[in-house]
Tab-separated table of C-alpha atoms and ligand atoms in Angstrom:
chain	number	residue	atom	x	y	z
A	14	UNK	CA	19.809	0.247	21.043
A	15	UNK	CA	18.715	-2.789	19.039
A	16	UNK	CA	14.984	-3.332	18.642
A	17	UNK	CA	13.619	-6.732	19.475
A	18	UNK	CA	11.800	-8.637	16.706
A	19	UNK	CA	9.301	-9.789	19.311
A	20	UNK	CA	8.097	-6.190	19.669
A	21	UNK	CA	6.700	-6.226	16.163
A	22	UNK	CA	3.038	-7.042	15.812
A	23	UNK	CA	3.807	-8.376	12.317
A	24	UNK	CA	5.322	-11.714	11.450
A	25	UNK	CA	6.129	-10.824	7.883
A	26	UNK	CA	9.879	-10.683	7.139
A	27	UNK	CA	9.514	-7.312	5.384
A	28	UNK	CA	7.827	-5.739	8.388
A	29	UNK	CA	9.611	-3.349	10.704
A	30	UNK	CA	12.425	-4.295	13.074
A	31	UNK	CA	13.543	-6.938	10.608
A	32	UNK	CA	16.716	-5.152	9.525
A	33	UNK	CA	18.819	-5.450	12.671
A	34	UNK	CA	17.286	-2.649	14.621
A	35	UNK	CA	16.758	-0.113	11.846
A	36	UNK	CA	13.360	1.418	11.151
A	37	UNK	CA	12.414	3.774	8.338
A	38	UNK	CA	10.186	6.281	10.100
A	39	UNK	CA	8.255	9.192	8.608
A	40	UNK	CA	9.335	11.845	11.110
A	41	UNK	CA	7.819	14.847	9.341
A	42	UNK	CA	5.432	15.791	6.549
A	43	UNK	CA	4.704	19.054	4.783
A	44	UNK	CA	2.796	20.362	1.794
A	45	UNK	CA	2.477	23.519	-0.227
A	46	UNK	CA	-0.140	24.572	-2.765
A	47	UNK	CA	-0.113	27.844	-4.706
A	48	UNK	CA	-2.546	30.580	-3.672
A	49	UNK	CA	-4.407	30.964	-6.958
A	50	UNK	CA	-7.636	28.934	-7.084
A	51	UNK	CA	-9.146	27.938	-10.441
A	52	UNK	CA	-12.794	26.925	-9.976
A	53	UNK	CA	-15.041	24.901	-12.251
A	54	UNK	CA	-16.896	28.147	-12.978
A	55	UNK	CA	-13.605	29.647	-14.222
A	56	UNK	CA	-13.139	26.629	-16.512
A	57	UNK	CA	-16.643	27.069	-17.922
A	58	UNK	CA	-15.293	30.298	-19.424
A	59	UNK	CA	-12.285	28.552	-20.997
A	60	UNK	CA	-13.726	25.385	-22.570
A	61	UNK	CA	-17.092	23.778	-23.342
A	62	UNK	CA	-17.695	22.254	-19.902
A	63	UNK	CA	-19.907	22.646	-16.844
A	64	UNK	CA	-19.460	22.502	-13.094
A	65	UNK	CA	-22.069	19.739	-13.100
A	66	UNK	CA	-20.070	17.557	-15.571
A	67	UNK	CA	-16.770	18.034	-13.737
A	68	UNK	CA	-18.304	17.436	-10.305
A	69	UNK	CA	-20.266	14.317	-11.202
A	70	UNK	CA	-17.519	12.735	-13.353
A	71	UNK	CA	-14.523	13.590	-11.128
A	72	UNK	CA	-15.533	15.111	-7.767
A	73	UNK	CA	-13.231	18.069	-8.470
A	74	UNK	CA	-14.541	21.544	-7.562
A	75	UNK	CA	-11.329	23.565	-7.759
A	76	UNK	CA	-7.566	23.271	-8.221
A	77	UNK	CA	-4.484	25.444	-7.517
A	78	UNK	CA	-2.425	27.107	-10.231
A	79	UNK	CA	1.137	28.308	-9.613
A	80	UNK	CA	2.152	31.873	-10.470
A	81	UNK	CA	4.417	32.428	-13.483
A	82	UNK	CA	7.428	33.050	-11.218
A	83	UNK	CA	6.704	29.940	-9.084
A	84	UNK	CA	8.462	26.886	-10.478
A	85	UNK	CA	8.273	23.220	-9.471
A	86	UNK	CA	11.466	23.628	-7.394
A	87	UNK	CA	9.824	26.513	-5.477
A	88	UNK	CA	6.733	24.446	-4.655
A	89	UNK	CA	8.997	21.526	-3.666
A	90	UNK	CA	11.248	23.696	-1.491
A	91	UNK	CA	8.330	25.185	0.448
A	92	UNK	CA	6.800	21.733	1.081
A	93	UNK	CA	10.257	20.480	2.145
A	94	UNK	CA	10.752	23.383	4.600
A	95	UNK	CA	7.432	22.540	6.240
A	96	UNK	CA	8.329	18.826	6.469
A	97	UNK	CA	11.736	19.686	7.954
A	98	UNK	CA	10.074	21.924	10.549
A	99	UNK	CA	7.631	19.128	11.359
A	100	UNK	CA	10.520	16.682	11.815
A	101	UNK	CA	12.605	19.227	13.742
A	102	UNK	CA	15.649	18.873	11.513
A	103	UNK	CA	18.005	21.306	9.786
A	104	UNK	CA	19.062	21.237	6.126
A	105	UNK	CA	22.556	20.063	7.123
A	106	UNK	CA	21.093	16.822	8.478
A	107	UNK	CA	19.655	15.715	5.121
A	108	UNK	CA	21.677	12.954	3.429
A	109	UNK	CA	19.594	12.529	0.276
A	110	UNK	CA	16.908	14.489	-1.602
A	111	UNK	CA	14.572	12.680	-4.018
A	112	UNK	CA	12.161	14.796	-6.077
A	113	UNK	CA	9.413	12.888	-7.901
A	114	UNK	CA	8.063	14.988	-10.767
A	115	UNK	CA	6.994	14.964	-14.407
A	116	UNK	CA	7.250	18.764	-14.577
A	117	UNK	CA	10.875	19.503	-13.632
A	118	UNK	CA	12.090	23.116	-13.845
A	119	UNK	CA	14.352	21.962	-16.710
A	120	UNK	CA	15.336	18.670	-18.347
A	121	UNK	CA	18.614	19.049	-16.516
A	122	UNK	CA	19.986	19.687	-13.996
A	123	UNK	CA	17.536	17.851	-11.783
A	124	UNK	CA	14.910	19.728	-9.791
A	125	UNK	CA	16.300	17.908	-6.730
A	126	UNK	CA	19.637	19.723	-7.201
A	127	UNK	CA	17.801	23.063	-7.406
A	128	UNK	CA	15.913	22.205	-4.209
A	129	UNK	CA	19.176	21.224	-2.514
A	130	UNK	CA	20.612	24.669	-3.311
A	131	UNK	CA	17.450	26.500	-2.161
A	132	UNK	CA	17.375	24.597	1.134
A	133	UNK	CA	21.133	24.888	1.693
A	134	UNK	CA	21.284	21.115	2.181
A	135	UNK	CA	24.967	21.053	1.226
A	136	UNK	CA	25.674	17.507	2.456
A	137	UNK	CA	22.826	15.920	0.519
A	138	UNK	CA	23.023	13.898	-2.679
A	139	UNK	CA	20.080	14.785	-4.928
A	140	UNK	CA	18.259	13.261	-7.881
A	141	UNK	CA	14.885	13.301	-9.634
A	142	UNK	CA	12.602	10.305	-9.989
A	143	UNK	CA	10.066	9.942	-12.792
A	144	UNK	CA	7.173	7.602	-12.071
A	145	UNK	CA	4.380	10.112	-12.797
A	146	UNK	CA	1.553	9.995	-10.218
A	147	UNK	CA	3.216	7.007	-8.509
A	148	UNK	CA	6.421	8.959	-7.818
A	149	UNK	CA	5.794	9.694	-4.140
A	150	UNK	CA	5.497	6.014	-3.204
A	151	UNK	CA	8.430	5.082	-5.439
A	152	UNK	CA	10.357	7.763	-3.533
A	153	UNK	CA	9.359	6.353	-0.137
A	154	UNK	CA	10.473	2.858	-1.177
A	155	UNK	CA	13.839	4.109	-2.471
A	156	UNK	CA	14.363	6.137	0.713
A	157	UNK	CA	13.583	3.045	2.782
A	158	UNK	CA	16.162	1.001	0.871
A	159	UNK	CA	18.892	3.592	1.523
A	160	UNK	CA	17.973	3.835	5.210
A	161	UNK	CA	17.705	0.092	5.832
A	162	UNK	CA	20.995	-0.566	4.024
A	163	UNK	CA	22.668	1.939	6.398
A	164	UNK	CA	23.728	4.137	3.474
A	165	UNK	CA	21.787	7.152	4.803
A	166	UNK	CA	19.980	8.133	8.003
A	167	UNK	CA	17.863	11.070	6.791
A	168	UNK	CA	16.138	11.246	3.404
A	169	UNK	CA	13.854	13.997	2.070
A	170	UNK	CA	11.218	12.736	-0.412
A	171	UNK	CA	9.189	15.305	-2.341
A	172	UNK	CA	6.420	14.935	-4.930
A	173	UNK	CA	6.054	18.256	-6.763
A	174	UNK	CA	4.280	19.350	-9.939
A	175	UNK	CA	3.520	22.443	-11.949
A	176	UNK	CA	1.161	20.573	-14.255
A	177	UNK	CA	-0.454	23.817	-15.425
A	178	UNK	CA	2.553	24.233	-17.751
A	179	UNK	CA	1.868	20.977	-19.640
A	180	UNK	CA	-1.929	21.192	-19.722
A	181	UNK	CA	-3.642	21.935	-23.019
A	182	UNK	CA	-6.040	24.637	-21.851
A	183	UNK	CA	-8.076	24.068	-25.025
A	184	UNK	CA	-8.669	20.354	-24.316
A	185	UNK	CA	-11.713	19.893	-22.077
A	186	UNK	CA	-10.915	16.170	-21.695
A	187	UNK	CA	-7.827	16.954	-19.618
A	188	UNK	CA	-7.657	20.603	-18.519
A	189	UNK	CA	-10.391	20.218	-15.892
A	190	UNK	CA	-8.538	17.412	-14.087
A	191	UNK	CA	-5.156	18.687	-12.939
A	192	UNK	CA	-3.579	21.147	-10.504
A	193	UNK	CA	-0.238	22.301	-9.064
A	194	UNK	CA	1.302	21.600	-5.649
A	195	UNK	CA	3.898	19.707	-3.614
A	196	UNK	CA	4.015	17.217	-0.735
A	197	UNK	CA	7.124	16.230	1.213
A	198	UNK	CA	8.216	13.716	3.831
A	199	UNK	CA	11.312	13.305	5.990
A	200	UNK	CA	12.279	9.659	6.465
A	201	UNK	CA	14.758	8.747	9.179
A	202	UNK	CA	16.229	5.780	10.925
A	203	UNK	CA	14.484	5.653	14.292
A	204	UNK	CA	15.146	2.355	16.070
A	205	UNK	CA	12.147	1.133	18.033
A	206	UNK	CA	9.955	3.741	16.434
A	207	UNK	CA	7.000	3.566	14.087
A	208	UNK	CA	7.650	3.346	10.399
A	209	UNK	CA	7.185	2.388	6.802
A	210	UNK	CA	6.252	-1.299	6.926
A	211	UNK	CA	6.250	-2.092	3.241
A	212	UNK	CA	6.025	-0.501	-0.193
A	213	UNK	CA	4.921	-2.177	-3.427
A	214	UNK	CA	5.826	-0.838	-6.863
A	215	UNK	CA	4.718	-1.954	-10.347
A	216	UNK	CA	4.787	-0.850	-13.975
A	217	UNK	CA	3.528	-1.758	-17.447
A	218	UNK	CA	5.360	0.010	-20.255
A	219	UNK	CA	3.176	-1.675	-22.888
A	220	UNK	CA	0.482	0.847	-21.965
A	221	UNK	CA	2.764	3.892	-22.114
A	222	UNK	CA	0.613	5.583	-24.767
A	223	UNK	CA	-2.474	5.800	-22.545
A	224	UNK	CA	-1.124	8.840	-20.720
A	225	UNK	CA	1.866	10.734	-22.054
A	226	UNK	CA	3.362	13.961	-23.333
A	227	UNK	CA	4.683	13.032	-26.797
A	228	UNK	CA	6.794	16.111	-27.516
A	229	UNK	CA	9.989	17.526	-26.048
A	230	UNK	CA	12.062	14.370	-25.588
A	231	UNK	CA	14.585	12.710	-27.911
A	232	UNK	CA	11.799	10.989	-29.900
A	233	UNK	CA	10.078	14.245	-30.784
A	234	UNK	CA	12.244	17.269	-30.042
A	235	UNK	CA	10.605	20.690	-30.009
A	236	UNK	CA	10.036	22.117	-33.476
A	237	UNK	CA	7.575	24.668	-34.845
A	238	UNK	CA	5.546	21.687	-36.138
A	239	UNK	CA	5.518	19.835	-32.821
A	240	UNK	CA	4.319	22.986	-31.050
A	241	UNK	CA	1.613	23.574	-33.684
A	242	UNK	CA	0.482	19.938	-33.300
A	243	UNK	CA	0.179	20.526	-29.509
A	244	UNK	CA	2.555	17.646	-28.773
A	245	UNK	CA	4.046	19.418	-25.749
A	246	UNK	CA	0.879	18.948	-23.752
A	247	UNK	CA	-0.318	15.994	-21.669
A	248	UNK	CA	-2.541	13.565	-23.624
A	249	UNK	CA	-4.726	10.888	-22.049
A	250	UNK	CA	-7.120	8.111	-23.017
A	251	UNK	CA	-9.373	8.761	-20.012
A	252	UNK	CA	-11.579	5.684	-20.144
A	253	UNK	CA	-8.730	3.162	-20.500
A	254	UNK	CA	-6.671	4.962	-17.883
A	255	UNK	CA	-9.638	4.832	-15.525
A	256	UNK	CA	-10.085	1.054	-15.932
A	257	UNK	CA	-6.381	0.364	-15.450
A	258	UNK	CA	-6.237	2.671	-12.411
A	259	UNK	CA	-9.017	0.848	-10.552
A	260	UNK	CA	-7.501	-2.573	-11.266
A	261	UNK	CA	-3.873	-1.674	-10.485
A	262	UNK	CA	-4.665	0.251	-7.300
A	263	UNK	CA	-6.703	-2.536	-5.751
A	264	UNK	CA	-4.068	-5.147	-6.673
A	265	UNK	CA	-1.220	-3.051	-5.238
A	266	UNK	CA	-3.184	-2.346	-2.049
A	267	UNK	CA	-3.940	-6.043	-1.574
A	268	UNK	CA	-0.288	-6.994	-2.049
A	269	UNK	CA	0.912	-4.400	0.465
A	270	UNK	CA	-1.655	-5.571	3.045
A	271	UNK	CA	-0.748	-9.205	2.438
A	272	UNK	CA	2.956	-8.507	2.972
A	273	UNK	CA	2.134	-7.041	6.395
A	274	UNK	CA	-0.470	-9.700	7.182
A	275	UNK	CA	-3.097	-7.016	7.644
A	276	UNK	CA	-6.786	-6.987	6.701
A	277	UNK	CA	-8.400	-3.886	5.225
A	278	UNK	CA	-10.516	-3.301	8.358
A	279	UNK	CA	-7.309	-2.889	10.414
A	280	UNK	CA	-6.282	0.156	8.388
A	281	UNK	CA	-7.232	3.449	10.045
A	282	UNK	CA	-6.789	5.689	7.028
A	283	UNK	CA	-6.488	4.920	3.306
A	284	UNK	CA	-4.931	7.698	1.241
A	285	UNK	CA	-5.405	6.990	-2.467
A	286	UNK	CA	-4.011	8.961	-5.409
A	287	UNK	CA	-6.389	11.894	-5.789
A	288	UNK	CA	-7.310	11.651	-9.485
A	289	UNK	CA	-11.044	11.118	-9.491
A	290	UNK	CA	-13.649	10.541	-6.754
A	291	UNK	CA	-15.203	7.736	-8.830
A	292	UNK	CA	-11.869	5.883	-9.038
A	293	UNK	CA	-11.435	6.271	-5.270
A	294	UNK	CA	-14.972	4.955	-4.637
A	295	UNK	CA	-14.441	1.984	-6.982
A	296	UNK	CA	-11.127	1.054	-5.322
A	297	UNK	CA	-12.701	1.337	-1.845
A	298	UNK	CA	-15.595	-0.835	-2.946
A	299	UNK	CA	-13.340	-3.554	-4.384
A	300	UNK	CA	-11.110	-3.570	-1.307
A	301	UNK	CA	-14.127	-3.779	0.998
A	302	UNK	CA	-13.122	-0.511	2.680
A	303	UNK	CA	-15.673	1.717	4.403
A	304	UNK	CA	-16.099	5.259	3.015
A	305	UNK	CA	-14.945	6.692	6.360
A	306	UNK	CA	-11.580	4.918	5.967
A	307	UNK	CA	-10.847	6.846	2.748
A	308	UNK	CA	-9.143	10.246	2.871
A	309	UNK	CA	-10.205	12.447	-0.040
A	310	UNK	CA	-9.259	16.016	-0.972
A	311	UNK	CA	-9.482	15.751	-4.773
A	312	UNK	CA	-12.361	18.256	-4.613
A	313	UNK	CA	-9.932	21.008	-3.523
A	314	UNK	CA	-6.786	20.281	-5.544
A	315	UNK	CA	-7.669	18.055	-8.508
A	316	UNK	CA	-5.016	15.628	-9.669
A	317	UNK	CA	-1.554	16.893	-8.668
A	318	UNK	CA	0.234	13.755	-9.962
A	319	UNK	CA	3.374	12.977	-7.886
A	320	UNK	CA	2.313	15.536	-5.249
A	321	UNK	CA	-1.151	14.066	-4.719
A	322	UNK	CA	-0.704	11.573	-1.863
A	323	UNK	CA	1.945	13.771	-0.222
A	324	UNK	CA	-0.476	16.694	-0.026
A	325	UNK	CA	-3.276	14.402	1.186
A	326	UNK	CA	-1.081	12.706	3.817
A	327	UNK	CA	-0.003	16.077	5.188
A	328	UNK	CA	-3.621	17.229	5.422
A	329	UNK	CA	-4.723	13.952	7.020
A	330	UNK	CA	-2.043	14.310	9.717
A	331	UNK	CA	-2.772	18.005	10.385
A	332	UNK	CA	-6.537	17.487	10.714
A	333	UNK	CA	-6.126	14.508	13.059
A	334	UNK	CA	-7.339	11.819	10.658
A	335	UNK	CA	-3.952	10.116	11.072
A	336	UNK	CA	-2.678	9.803	14.621
A	337	UNK	CA	0.267	8.177	16.384
A	338	UNK	CA	0.108	4.389	16.056
A	339	UNK	CA	-2.446	4.443	13.237
A	340	UNK	CA	-1.986	2.150	10.256
A	341	UNK	CA	-2.049	4.137	7.008
A	342	UNK	CA	-2.348	2.704	3.500
A	343	UNK	CA	-1.175	4.826	0.561
A	344	UNK	CA	-2.110	3.627	-2.934
A	345	UNK	CA	-1.249	5.253	-6.251
A	346	UNK	CA	-1.475	4.901	-10.016
A	347	UNK	CA	-0.043	6.882	-12.914
A	348	UNK	CA	1.453	7.164	-16.377
A	349	UNK	CA	3.955	4.533	-17.405
A	350	UNK	CA	1.850	2.800	-16.473
A	351	UNK	CA	3.041	2.762	-12.881
A	352	UNK	CA	1.376	1.927	-9.581
A	353	UNK	CA	2.232	1.332	-5.960
A	354	UNK	CA	1.050	0.996	-2.372
A	355	UNK	CA	2.663	1.533	1.008
A	356	UNK	CA	1.701	0.709	4.588
A	357	UNK	CA	2.951	3.034	7.325
A	358	UNK	CA	2.541	2.635	11.067
A	359	UNK	CA	2.332	6.281	12.097
B	804	UT7	O1	-3.440	10.447	-12.562
B	804	UT7	C1	-3.570	9.200	-13.109
B	804	UT7	C2	-4.232	9.109	-14.338
B	804	UT7	N1	-5.481	9.762	-14.564
B	804	UT7	C3	-6.656	9.234	-14.200
B	804	UT7	O2	-6.722	8.386	-13.366
B	804	UT7	C4	-7.888	9.720	-14.897
B	804	UT7	C5	-8.686	8.551	-15.416
B	804	UT7	N2	-9.869	8.871	-16.149
B	804	UT7	C6	-10.929	9.555	-15.650
B	804	UT7	O3	-10.889	10.009	-14.530
B	804	UT7	C7	-12.174	9.678	-16.490
B	804	UT7	O4	-12.084	8.810	-17.576
B	804	UT7	C8	-12.410	11.119	-17.003
B	804	UT7	C9	-12.811	12.012	-15.848
B	804	UT7	C10	-11.164	11.671	-17.666
B	804	UT7	C11	-13.558	11.116	-18.001
B	804	UT7	O5	-14.736	10.542	-17.435
B	804	UT7	P1	-15.565	9.461	-18.249
B	804	UT7	O6	-16.772	9.159	-17.478
B	804	UT7	O7	-14.632	8.320	-18.551
B	804	UT7	O8	-15.989	10.274	-19.543
B	804	UT7	P2	-15.662	9.923	-21.044
B	804	UT7	O9	-14.236	10.080	-21.342
B	804	UT7	O10	-16.287	8.603	-21.307
B	804	UT7	O11	-16.475	11.063	-21.800
B	804	UT7	C12	-17.854	11.143	-21.740
B	804	UT7	C13	-18.313	12.356	-22.541
B	804	UT7	C14	-17.655	12.470	-23.901
B	804	UT7	O12	-18.637	12.898	-24.810
B	804	UT7	P3	-19.288	11.855	-25.850
B	804	UT7	O13	-18.124	11.351	-26.666
B	804	UT7	O14	-19.912	10.786	-24.986
B	804	UT7	O15	-20.255	12.707	-26.585
B	804	UT7	C15	-16.647	13.586	-23.729
B	804	UT7	O16	-16.410	14.312	-24.911
B	804	UT7	O17	-17.981	13.549	-21.834
B	804	UT7	C16	-17.319	14.461	-22.724
B	804	UT7	N3	-16.393	15.276	-21.975
B	804	UT7	C17	-16.760	16.419	-21.365
B	804	UT7	N4	-17.944	17.067	-21.290
B	804	UT7	C18	-17.978	18.209	-20.558
B	804	UT7	C19	-15.082	15.048	-21.723
B	804	UT7	N5	-14.575	16.017	-20.957
B	804	UT7	C20	-15.599	16.885	-20.709
B	804	UT7	C21	-15.698	18.079	-19.976
B	804	UT7	N6	-16.897	18.701	-19.926
B	804	UT7	N7	-14.662	18.612	-19.307
């Protein structure tokens, strides 16, 4: 059945029902976080920090740490299983698997291929996507393109990280901030259904050095010296990253809203990248959003990079903060630099 353009409440050409009756709907979400909890009190024993500093500067109280035998593909697979159950689909129905991660199991093959094998999704093509903390929204946008172009009907997007393996546990500037976990979504063509209205993506490679892991790639392969110099750990200029995050997130959010001809007060739930409570508050303030519109769980999981908004979206749906017909705004920022925003009619 072909959907009528008149049924859309949006005039914008990128809004839903504009691609001859196809809609990219989020039909299921799922998340998985490891059992082990690392509290701020635990970190006080590792580095020169305090619960008070971490709480007031970031809002983080605890984060999850994967077990040694639990790899990024395991976290991703569990989140995917939950999303598939939510959507009511089997592995055989999946056409494409996209895994957004900066902590793949290995350089190659892709973590997406490992997830494909674990799920038994034999029909699916699979690849990894690297856009750091922005990866989940990049994944949604790519999935939408494949669905709207009629290439695929069912796409599994996963953001998954085992950041604990690239954290320098001697660096108090970074080790208090991050955690492990995975969030997943099933996107499907559902004519006349609700869906992903728009997604905005952006990047600025001139600021690549602000947040990076210098070692391990072709520029600085692993050597005894590179390990001794701690180049295989994440490094960040926190202050500059903070400033860029606030600016890029508000700009991306504004662009996504503008494309859908929506005002901020029409959005029921805003799910920002969960990096720092102060960044979230600053973005809300600049967008003119009310605190009750913001969904925040950074206190429980810290910054899980590509998994962050996926985990938060899943929680927001499960606890009833996002309900059928609601307008949801996702907004992210990460290394690259990269950023993005997406509007979904749930
Ligand atoms: O996922 C996307 C990318 N990541 C982000 O979005 C993170 C962006 N940045 C931030 O969230 C914040 O910049 C941080 C939370 C990382 C830091 O907060 P800040 O208010 O910008 O602190 P700061 O870097 O200006 O450091 C203030 C002080 C410094 O001491 P001095 O130089 O003023 O004496 C740090 O050495 O706090 C010190 N400090 C700590 N003290 C206790 C840094 N880390 C810690 C710590 N415990 N864990």
